[in-house]
Amino acid sequence: MLEIKDLHVEVEGEPILRGINLEVSPGEVHAIMGPNGSGKSTLSYILSGKEDYDITQGTITYKGKDLLDMAVDERAAAGVFLAFQYPIEIPGVAAMTFLKTALNAQRATRGEEELSTPDFMKLVREKTKELNIRQEMLRRSINVGFSGGEKKRFEILQMALLEPSLCILDETDSGLDIDALQIVAEGVNRLRDPKRSMIVITHYQRLLNHIIPDKVHVLSHGKIARSGGKELALELEQNGYAEYENNTADAA
Amino acid sequence: MNVQISSTLTAAEKSLVDHFDKISADLPGSGQAWIDDVRTRAIQSFENSGLPHRRLESWKYTDLRGILREMPAPAQNSQAPVLLEQDGVDAHTAFSSVDRHLGVFVNGFYRPELSSLEDIEGVEIIKLRENFDDLPDWVQEKLCNSKVYENNAILALNTAFAADGAALRINRGSKIDKPIHLAFVVTGKEACAINTRNLIIVEEGAEATVIETYVGPPDVAYVVNTALELCVAEDAVFNRIKVQDEGHDAVHLANLIVSLAGNSKCHDLTLSVGARTSRNEGQVDFTGENVEVTISGASMLRGKQQGDTTLCVTHGLPSSNSRQEFKTVLDDHARGIFQGCVIVKPDAQHTDGRQMTQALLLSPDAEMDAKPELEIYADDVECAHGATAGDLDEDYLFYLRARGIPEDQAKALLVAAFVAAPIEEVQDEGIREALFQLTNSWFDRRNSEA
């Protein structure tokens, strides 16, 4: 599904990622953990195609294609989805219009027919019910007046509608209370599929109680410092990140 | 002295005076002393001032004397057949699905066979040209008022040349069942000058909505000069929606003179997408207290279009609210101008006056000139104003594209979103949808016309 090889990334000459290697197979859920400033969010932005980053070295192959060669919207149409840590408010663009435009744009890029309005509405009703989202919310502008929990649930709703093959969840648990976390995690788990891969980026272990990863990686100072199974997350919960922060500080 | 003054007139100004000499005897109503007098005094006022130019403070950014090098002859009343609805989206076609009373003016002349303005309950409608020989007092009185064109050369020209227009009186307490749409359509390949004069009187407690649309051919350098005098009486509610979608070689000059009585409500929205050069000028005065007025608009300009909105709201009496809210989208070499003035006189305590102008620049060659002016002479008031200009937010664009929306489509969504706020406030859903149809398609129209 995804293969990252020796990825080096800089922002304004400052190295952020210093040689990432990661391979994600279909159906796998990988958690990427690490202290603040370790480059977790940068990795998610690089995968989704945000500009303002200089990729100085390395390759990213997605479904056998060079991901770095694809534009942001092409990546999305090919199945890459980033659930944002801080979903942005866009006044004036109705959430419902946005969902329909996005879904039909992706279908058009893939050479599929547009979804009719009744079919689209039916699909939205089904998914919003699962995620406990009020229809009324979708008549508002994107994320405007949404609570923190509503914003995150709206991200998961988009994911459920667009049915991507690679989901990247960037700190999806941040700002959520226990109940909201539960709803979001259930939404994500419903999307687990042998053909769909997920990268769950998180600072804390608690999200991984709900979304059980196949593999856990610790990102520290732009490199994967350690990889392991789900038990690695529990170890980090107990010992914290001090070890990784010190290690690299010594090396630097 | 006279010789000296006339020698400073430009070719366009001279031809305006010549045109008047040639056609004044044929203007409707001509031969009646009162109207001859009104028109003669108006053209004399114009002869003294000439066309407005950049050395006049309020015309600093729109140098009309420089822009109008030639002045086409006044339009003739032809009965040529007209195709009103176009294949693409224009201001006329967009409103065709709105349930409304329709009055069509072709090249400035009322065309009854295209219209449906007869027998609207609660409204008296006087078509000026048909009735010039026997105008009711309430119309004549307003046309005689020379005060409105003092210091306004465009309005003076309109007064001298106006050959037709509609005068509407919404009767006391009447709530008009559906909007009244006055459609001003220009046709033909010959450049011409079109002058229409409209009057709307909304009596005590009445409610009405009026739509004005302006459309014309793309490659003809015609000049439209239109004026509306609007008087809203106590407790009345009036909504006006204007769409200026003139051809891209046209010049559109508009004056709006508003007088609002106590406890009245007035909402005005202008969408400007057409004309090479346009100027929407408005003056709003209060004759009572507790008035609520919104003057708002959206301009979407590209190529070498220039659009000027110049407003002055004068609070002379206490306790009224006024809002000015304007959005401008500029692409290519387009230029937007906003001059918004709020005057709060010493007696106008408890005034709430707000003004906001925001511009979105899609090209490095676009230009926005915003000049807010607040003159506040009362001490217990709330007044606020703001002006912003910026380009498309990269983060918005990234969010939309990250969901698979191609760049151009994402930009079109964001441009339409930028101008959405003032349109959201239009109460009538059908009208609101028609306006969104125009703003939503603007970005695509840009691509097809480029």
XYZ file of C-alpha atoms in Angstrom, chain A residues 48 50 71-73 76 81-82 84 88-93 98 101-102 105-106 143 155 158, chain B residues 393-407 409 413-414 416-418 420 424:
46
model
C -1.406 14.492 1.814
C 0.831 20.145 1.424
C -1.140 16.881 -6.796
C -3.104 17.203 -3.557
C -6.484 16.542 -5.158
C -7.263 12.365 -2.499
C -7.220 10.882 3.276
C -5.882 13.067 6.057
C -6.832 17.013 10.287
C -10.244 24.637 9.553
C -13.416 26.750 9.508
C -14.433 27.870 6.019
C -17.212 30.469 6.190
C -19.607 30.558 3.254
C -19.102 26.982 2.007
C -18.702 20.570 0.248
C -18.670 18.418 -4.392
C -15.809 16.391 -2.920
C -15.073 15.386 -7.851
C -13.332 12.204 -6.694
C -16.736 23.660 10.739
C -13.657 14.637 9.652
C -15.868 12.730 5.346
C -6.483 31.615 1.921
C -4.022 28.811 1.120
C -5.230 26.742 4.074
C -8.841 26.844 2.836
C -7.649 25.793 -0.587
C -5.577 22.937 0.843
C -8.482 21.624 2.918
C -10.789 21.481 -0.109
C -8.154 19.975 -2.374
C -7.214 17.402 0.268
C -10.746 16.087 -0.181
C -10.263 15.637 -3.908
C -11.736 18.903 -5.187
C -9.583 20.105 -8.116
C -7.876 23.470 -7.691
C -13.267 24.060 -8.535
C -16.206 27.506 -4.212
C -14.104 29.870 -2.116
C -18.518 32.233 -4.152
C -18.178 31.758 -0.383
C -16.403 35.086 -0.039
C -22.020 34.832 0.237
C -27.496 35.148 2.743
